[in-house]
Amino acid sequence: MTEKDFIPKTYSNTIESGSFTWSSPSNIALVKYWGKREYQIPENPSISFTLDNCKTTTTLSFLKKDANEAFSFDVFLDDEKKDDFKPKIETFFKRVELYLPFLKDYHFKIETSNTFPHSSGIASSASGMSALALCLMSVEKELINSDVTLKTTEEILNQEYFIKKASFLARLGSGSACRSLEGDLVVWGKHDAIKGSSDLYGVKYPFEAHQNFKNYQDTILLVDKGEKQVSSTVGHNLMFGHPFAQERFKQANKNLSDMVSILKDGNLDTFIALVESEALTLHAMMMTSMPYFILMKPNTLEIINKIWAFRNETGSKICFTLDAGANVHVLYPEYETSQVLEFIQNELVAYCQNGQYICDVIGLGANKL
Ligand code: PMV
């Protein structure tokens, strides 16, 4: 599919007002997306596990207004008006207007809440943008006069289109958000080994993955709950003219090929090596850009060293990954849950701000999208 396929032909229904609610999860990348071209096209493909507990719920209410040149909307987080969220949504609306031509016909009220603490340093853009995209798709669905005589196959095609376009729109809000629409494992970005993969939207990982990844665990250690030091827009831009960028993009392609084999075989040692290397490479890109940044904190490194020591001593399959920040995602197989949680309690909580961490489940079967 191309961009043109997401431009609607005509809307045959008119609606005065209404409201839709959607919940959408966050995701954690195993092979990271870092670097994009115009229109949020990724420089390399990425793959993520969908989180089960960390979610955003958004209610979008809409009321017909005189169509004029301006977008009209208000945003609330936990019932509190958030004017500082507006510029990001305004940018999003501008980017998607071509694909959702009704946006200027309504005043929108966007009410959102997260299952995780807002100021936790956990990026809410993936879950937030995907939930909003789903709400907007529900409005579009109402505007397209749905034919009740549709055959089952057409209905299925419509449902597929709904999710695909939601992912396409979410990408235009925040790249990684397009991996939060459907599936336990999601690939975004064209890759030869993944049939149907696209730079425009995320697709469900098309292969069976090994049972070792069933209910894989992710405990997020909140090392630094402050605002991100570098916005991801600034971060991605640092890849322009970066001396190692082209090599990194090649490496990510190869890592995704390798990940396909790992997910099939269930080899946790190679999984650990690839996931940790990806996390450190992401941070290495930031450390070697101009200007340069260190997004890890001393406690991030303390935690990484403790994880390595624990793994050496016990033979555990624990590992870590990082987002573009200081928090640490501790990943481990389900059967190690009690042992690892005890280790986290005894040795890692001390490095978390206010001792805070969030337990989540990723991996196969965790997500009921
Ligand atoms: O979706 P963005 O533009 O906020 O980028 C996020 C990129 C990383 O989280 C660092 C990696 C990834 O693939 O999710």
Coordinates of C-alpha atoms and ligand atoms in Angstrom, one line a residue:
M1 CA 0.0 0.0 0.0
T2 CA 1.1 3.6 -0.6
E3 CA 0.3 6.9 1.1
K4 CA -2.4 7.5 -1.5
D5 CA -4.4 4.4 -0.3
F6 CA -5.0 6.2 3.0
I7 CA -6.7 9.2 1.4
P8 CA -10.4 8.7 1.8
K9 CA -12.6 9.1 -1.3
T10 CA -15.8 10.6 0.1
Y11 CA -17.7 10.6 3.3
S12 CA -21.3 9.8 2.8
N13 CA -22.5 10.2 6.4
T14 CA -22.8 13.4 8.4
I15 CA -22.6 13.3 12.1
E16 CA -23.1 16.2 14.5
S17 CA -21.4 14.9 17.6
G18 CA -20.2 11.8 19.3
S19 CA -17.4 10.2 21.3
F20 CA -15.1 7.2 21.1
T21 CA -12.8 5.6 23.6
W22 CA -9.7 3.4 22.9
S23 CA -7.0 2.0 25.0
S24 CA -3.6 1.4 23.5
P25 CA -0.3 -0.1 24.9
S26 CA 3.2 1.1 24.9
N27 CA 6.0 -1.0 23.3
I28 CA 9.6 -1.7 23.8
A29 CA 11.9 -2.2 20.8
L30 CA 14.4 -5.1 20.6
V31 CA 15.9 -3.7 17.4
K32 CA 15.7 0.0 17.7
Y33 CA 14.5 2.7 15.4
W34 CA 16.8 5.7 15.5
G35 CA 17.0 8.0 12.5
K36 CA 14.2 9.0 10.1
R37 CA 13.6 10.8 6.8
E38 CA 10.9 13.3 5.9
Y39 CA 7.3 12.2 6.7
Q40 CA 8.5 9.9 9.6
I41 CA 10.0 7.3 7.3
P42 CA 12.4 5.2 9.4
E43 CA 16.0 4.8 8.2
N44 CA 16.0 1.2 9.4
P45 CA 13.4 -1.4 10.3
S46 CA 12.7 -2.2 14.0
I47 CA 10.9 -4.8 16.0
S48 CA 9.2 -4.4 19.4
F49 CA 7.4 -6.4 22.0
T50 CA 4.0 -4.9 23.0
L51 CA 3.6 -4.1 26.7
D52 CA 0.6 -5.5 28.5
N53 CA 0.0 -3.2 31.5
C54 CA 1.5 0.2 30.4
K55 CA -1.4 1.7 28.4
T56 CA -3.0 5.0 27.5
T57 CA -6.8 5.3 27.4
T58 CA -8.2 8.2 25.4
T59 CA -11.7 9.4 24.9
L60 CA -12.2 11.6 21.9
S61 CA -15.5 13.7 21.9
F62 CA -16.4 15.7 18.9
L63 CA -18.9 18.4 18.0
K64 CA -19.6 19.8 14.6
K65 CA -18.4 23.4 14.1
D66 CA -18.1 25.8 11.1
A67 CA -15.4 24.5 9.0
N68 CA -12.7 27.1 8.8
E69 CA -9.0 27.2 8.6
A70 CA -8.2 26.3 12.2
F71 CA -8.1 23.1 14.1
S72 CA -10.0 23.3 17.3
F73 CA -9.4 21.0 20.3
D74 CA -8.7 20.8 24.0
V75 CA -6.5 18.2 25.8
F76 CA -6.9 16.9 29.3
L77 CA -4.7 14.5 31.2
D78 CA -6.4 13.0 34.2
D79 CA -9.1 15.6 34.0
E80 CA -6.5 18.4 34.0
K81 CA -6.4 20.8 31.0
K82 CA -3.0 20.4 29.4
D83 CA -2.3 23.3 27.0
D84 CA 1.4 22.3 26.8
F85 CA 0.3 19.1 25.0
K86 CA -1.4 21.1 22.2
P87 CA 1.6 21.9 20.0
K88 CA 2.4 18.2 19.5
I89 CA -1.2 17.4 18.6
E90 CA -1.5 20.5 16.4
T91 CA 1.6 19.2 14.4
F92 CA 0.0 15.7 14.3
F93 CA -3.3 17.1 13.0
K94 CA -1.4 19.1 10.3
R95 CA 0.4 15.9 9.2
V96 CA -2.7 13.8 9.0
E97 CA -5.2 16.3 7.7
L98 CA -4.8 15.0 4.1
Y99 CA -5.8 11.5 5.3
L100 CA -8.6 12.7 7.7
P101 CA -10.2 15.6 5.9
F102 CA -12.9 16.0 8.6
L103 CA -10.4 17.3 11.2
K104 CA -11.4 21.0 10.7
D105 CA -15.2 20.2 10.7
Y106 CA -15.2 19.5 14.5
H107 CA -14.2 20.7 17.8
F108 CA -12.5 17.9 19.7
K109 CA -12.1 17.2 23.3
I110 CA -9.2 14.7 24.0
E111 CA -9.3 13.2 27.4
T112 CA -6.4 10.9 28.2
S113 CA -5.0 8.9 31.1
N114 CA -2.1 6.5 31.5
T115 CA -1.9 3.4 33.6
F116 CA 1.7 4.4 34.5
P117 CA 2.7 7.5 36.3
H118 CA 2.9 10.5 33.9
S119 CA 6.2 11.8 35.1
S120 CA 7.8 8.4 35.2
G121 CA 10.1 9.0 32.3
I122 CA 8.2 6.2 30.4
A123 CA 7.4 7.5 27.0
S124 CA 3.7 7.9 26.6
S125 CA 3.9 9.0 23.0
A126 CA 3.6 5.5 21.6
S127 CA 0.5 4.5 23.6
G128 CA -0.9 8.1 23.4
M129 CA -0.6 8.6 19.7
S130 CA -1.9 5.1 18.9
A131 CA -4.9 5.5 21.1
L132 CA -5.7 8.9 19.5
A133 CA -5.2 7.4 16.0
L134 CA -7.7 4.7 16.9
C135 CA -10.3 7.2 18.1
L136 CA -9.9 9.2 14.9
M137 CA -10.3 6.1 12.8
S138 CA -13.6 5.4 14.7
V139 CA -14.8 8.8 13.7
E140 CA -13.9 8.1 10.1
K141 CA -15.6 4.8 10.2
E142 CA -18.9 6.6 11.2
L143 CA -18.5 9.1 8.4
I144 CA -18.1 6.3 5.8
N145 CA -21.6 5.1 5.3
S146 CA -21.1 1.5 6.3
D147 CA -23.0 -0.9 4.1
V148 CA -24.8 -3.4 6.3
T149 CA -24.9 -5.9 3.4
L150 CA -21.2 -6.2 3.4
K151 CA -19.9 -9.8 3.0
T152 CA -17.7 -11.2 5.6
T153 CA -14.5 -11.0 3.6
E154 CA -15.2 -7.3 3.0
E155 CA -15.7 -6.8 6.7
I156 CA -12.4 -8.4 7.4
L157 CA -10.7 -6.3 4.7
N158 CA -12.3 -3.2 6.3
Q159 CA -11.0 -4.2 9.8
E160 CA -7.5 -4.8 8.4
Y161 CA -7.7 -1.3 6.7
F162 CA -8.9 0.2 10.0
I163 CA -5.8 -1.1 11.9
K164 CA -3.4 -0.4 9.1
K165 CA -4.5 3.2 8.7
A166 CA -4.5 3.7 12.5
S167 CA -0.9 2.5 12.5
F168 CA -0.1 4.7 9.5
L169 CA -1.6 7.8 11.3
A170 CA 0.0 6.9 14.7
R171 CA 3.4 6.8 12.9
L172 CA 2.8 10.4 11.8
G173 CA 2.3 11.4 15.4
S174 CA 5.3 9.5 16.8
G175 CA 7.2 6.9 14.8
S176 CA 7.3 4.1 17.3
A177 CA 3.6 4.5 18.0
C178 CA 2.8 2.6 14.8
R179 CA 4.1 -0.5 16.5
S180 CA 1.4 -0.3 19.2
L181 CA -1.7 -1.3 17.2
E182 CA -1.7 -5.0 16.7
G183 CA 0.2 -8.0 17.8
D184 CA 2.6 -9.2 20.5
L185 CA 5.6 -8.6 18.3
V186 CA 5.5 -5.9 15.7
V187 CA 7.8 -4.9 12.8
W188 CA 7.9 -1.5 11.3
G189 CA 10.1 -0.7 8.3
K190 CA 10.7 -2.5 5.1
H191 CA 12.8 -5.7 5.5
D192 CA 13.2 -8.5 3.0
A193 CA 12.7 -11.3 5.6
I194 CA 9.3 -9.9 6.7
K195 CA 6.7 -10.2 4.1
G196 CA 4.3 -7.3 4.0
S197 CA 6.6 -5.1 6.1
S198 CA 6.4 -1.4 5.3
D199 CA 7.9 1.9 6.2
L200 CA 4.4 3.3 6.4
Y201 CA 2.9 1.2 9.2
G202 CA 3.7 -1.5 11.7
V203 CA 2.8 -5.2 10.9
K204 CA 2.2 -8.1 13.1
Y205 CA 5.3 -10.3 13.2
P206 CA 4.3 -12.9 10.6
F207 CA 6.2 -16.0 12.0
E208 CA 5.7 -18.3 15.0
A209 CA 8.0 -17.4 17.8
H210 CA 9.5 -19.9 20.3
Q211 CA 7.6 -20.7 23.5
N212 CA 10.6 -19.4 25.5
F213 CA 9.1 -15.9 24.7
K214 CA 5.7 -16.7 26.1
N215 CA 4.8 -14.1 28.7
Y216 CA 8.3 -12.7 28.7
Q217 CA 8.6 -10.3 31.6
D218 CA 9.6 -6.6 31.5
T219 CA 10.3 -4.8 34.8
I220 CA 10.9 -1.1 34.2
L221 CA 13.2 0.4 36.7
L222 CA 12.5 4.2 37.1
V223 CA 16.0 5.6 37.4
D224 CA 15.1 9.1 36.3
K225 CA 11.6 10.4 36.2
G226 CA 12.4 13.8 34.9
E227 CA 11.6 15.3 31.5
K228 CA 13.6 13.7 28.6
Q229 CA 16.9 15.5 28.2
V230 CA 16.7 15.2 24.4
S231 CA 13.3 15.0 22.6
S232 CA 13.2 12.1 20.2
T233 CA 12.7 14.6 17.3
V234 CA 16.1 16.2 18.2
G235 CA 17.6 12.7 18.7
H236 CA 16.5 11.4 15.3
N237 CA 17.8 14.5 13.7
L238 CA 21.2 13.9 15.1
M239 CA 21.5 10.9 12.7
F240 CA 21.7 13.3 9.8
G241 CA 25.4 13.5 8.9
H242 CA 26.3 11.3 11.8
P243 CA 29.6 9.7 10.9
F244 CA 28.4 6.1 11.8
A245 CA 24.8 6.5 10.6
Q246 CA 25.0 4.3 7.4
E247 CA 26.8 1.5 9.3
R248 CA 24.2 1.6 12.0
F249 CA 21.3 1.4 9.6
K250 CA 23.0 -1.7 7.9
Q251 CA 23.6 -3.2 11.3
A252 CA 19.9 -2.8 12.3
N253 CA 18.9 -4.6 9.1
K254 CA 21.2 -7.5 9.9
N255 CA 20.1 -7.5 13.5
L256 CA 16.5 -7.9 12.5
S257 CA 17.4 -10.8 10.2
D258 CA 19.3 -12.4 13.2
M259 CA 16.3 -11.7 15.5
V260 CA 14.1 -13.7 13.2
S261 CA 16.3 -16.8 13.7
I262 CA 16.5 -16.1 17.4
L263 CA 12.8 -15.8 17.8
K264 CA 12.4 -19.1 15.9
D265 CA 15.0 -21.1 17.8
G266 CA 14.4 -19.5 21.2
N267 CA 18.1 -19.2 21.9
L268 CA 18.1 -16.9 24.9
D269 CA 21.8 -16.3 25.0
T270 CA 21.9 -14.9 21.5
F271 CA 18.7 -13.0 22.3
I272 CA 20.4 -11.4 25.3
A273 CA 23.5 -10.5 23.3
L274 CA 21.5 -8.9 20.5
V275 CA 19.1 -7.0 22.7
E276 CA 21.8 -5.5 25.0
S277 CA 24.0 -4.6 22.0
E278 CA 21.0 -2.8 20.4
A279 CA 20.4 -0.8 23.6
L280 CA 24.0 0.2 24.0
T281 CA 24.3 1.0 20.3
L282 CA 21.3 3.4 20.5
H283 CA 23.1 5.2 23.3
A284 CA 26.4 5.1 21.5
M285 CA 24.8 6.9 18.6
M286 CA 23.8 9.7 20.9
M287 CA 27.2 9.8 22.5
T288 CA 28.9 10.1 19.2
S289 CA 26.6 12.7 17.5
M290 CA 27.3 16.4 17.3
P291 CA 26.1 17.7 19.7
Y292 CA 26.6 14.7 21.9
F293 CA 24.5 13.4 24.8
I294 CA 24.8 10.9 27.6
L295 CA 21.2 9.9 28.5
M296 CA 22.3 7.2 31.0
K297 CA 22.7 8.2 34.6
P298 CA 25.2 6.7 37.1
N299 CA 22.4 4.5 38.4
T300 CA 21.7 3.1 34.9
L301 CA 25.3 1.9 34.8
E302 CA 25.1 0.5 38.4
I303 CA 22.0 -1.5 37.4
I304 CA 23.6 -2.8 34.2
N305 CA 26.7 -4.0 36.1
K306 CA 24.5 -5.7 38.7
I307 CA 22.5 -7.4 36.0
W308 CA 25.7 -8.7 34.4
A309 CA 27.1 -9.9 37.7
F310 CA 23.8 -11.7 38.6
R311 CA 23.8 -13.4 35.2
N312 CA 27.4 -14.6 35.7
E313 CA 26.7 -15.9 39.2
T314 CA 23.4 -17.6 38.6
G315 CA 23.2 -18.4 34.9
S316 CA 20.0 -16.4 34.8
K317 CA 18.7 -15.3 31.3
I318 CA 18.0 -11.8 32.6
C319 CA 19.0 -8.9 30.3
F320 CA 18.3 -5.2 29.9
T321 CA 17.2 -2.8 27.2
L322 CA 17.0 1.0 27.2
D323 CA 14.9 3.6 25.5
A324 CA 16.3 7.1 24.8
G325 CA 16.5 7.8 28.5
A326 CA 18.0 6.6 31.8
N327 CA 15.3 4.0 32.8
V328 CA 16.2 0.3 32.5
H329 CA 13.8 -2.3 31.1
V330 CA 14.8 -5.6 32.7
L331 CA 13.7 -8.5 30.5
Y332 CA 13.5 -12.2 31.6
P333 CA 11.6 -15.4 30.9
E334 CA 8.4 -16.1 32.8
Y335 CA 9.9 -19.0 34.7
E336 CA 12.5 -16.8 36.4
T337 CA 10.0 -14.3 37.7
S338 CA 10.3 -15.0 41.4
Q339 CA 14.0 -15.3 41.4
V340 CA 14.5 -12.1 39.4
L341 CA 12.0 -10.1 41.4
E342 CA 13.8 -11.0 44.5
F343 CA 17.1 -9.9 43.0
I344 CA 15.4 -6.6 41.9
Q345 CA 14.1 -6.0 45.4
N346 CA 17.3 -6.8 47.1
E347 CA 19.8 -5.2 44.7
L348 CA 18.3 -2.9 42.1
V349 CA 15.5 -1.0 43.8
A350 CA 18.1 1.1 45.6
Y351 CA 19.0 2.6 42.3
C352 CA 15.5 3.6 41.4
Q353 CA 14.1 7.1 42.1
N354 CA 11.9 6.7 45.2
G355 CA 12.4 2.9 44.8
Q356 CA 9.8 2.9 42.0
Y357 CA 9.5 0.2 39.3
I358 CA 6.7 -1.1 37.1
C359 CA 6.2 -4.8 36.4
D360 CA 4.9 -5.6 32.9
V361 CA 4.5 -8.6 30.7
I362 CA 5.6 -8.6 27.1
G363 CA 6.1 -11.5 24.8
L364 CA 3.7 -14.0 23.3
G365 CA 0.3 -14.3 24.6
A366 CA 0.6 -11.3 26.9
N367 CA -1.2 -8.9 24.7
K368 CA -4.8 -9.2 24.0
L369 CA -5.1 -6.6 21.3
Ligands
PMV1 O1 8.8 7.2 18.4 P1 9.9 8.1 18.7 O2 10.1 9.2 17.6 O3 9.7 8.8 20.1 O4 11.3 7.3 18.8 C1 11.5 6.4 19.8 C2 12.8 5.6 19.4 C3 13.2 4.7 20.5 O5 12.3 4.5 21.5 C4 14.5 5.2 21.2 C5 13.5 3.3 19.9 C6 12.3 2.5 19.4 O6 12.5 1.9 18.3 O7 11.3 2.6 20.0

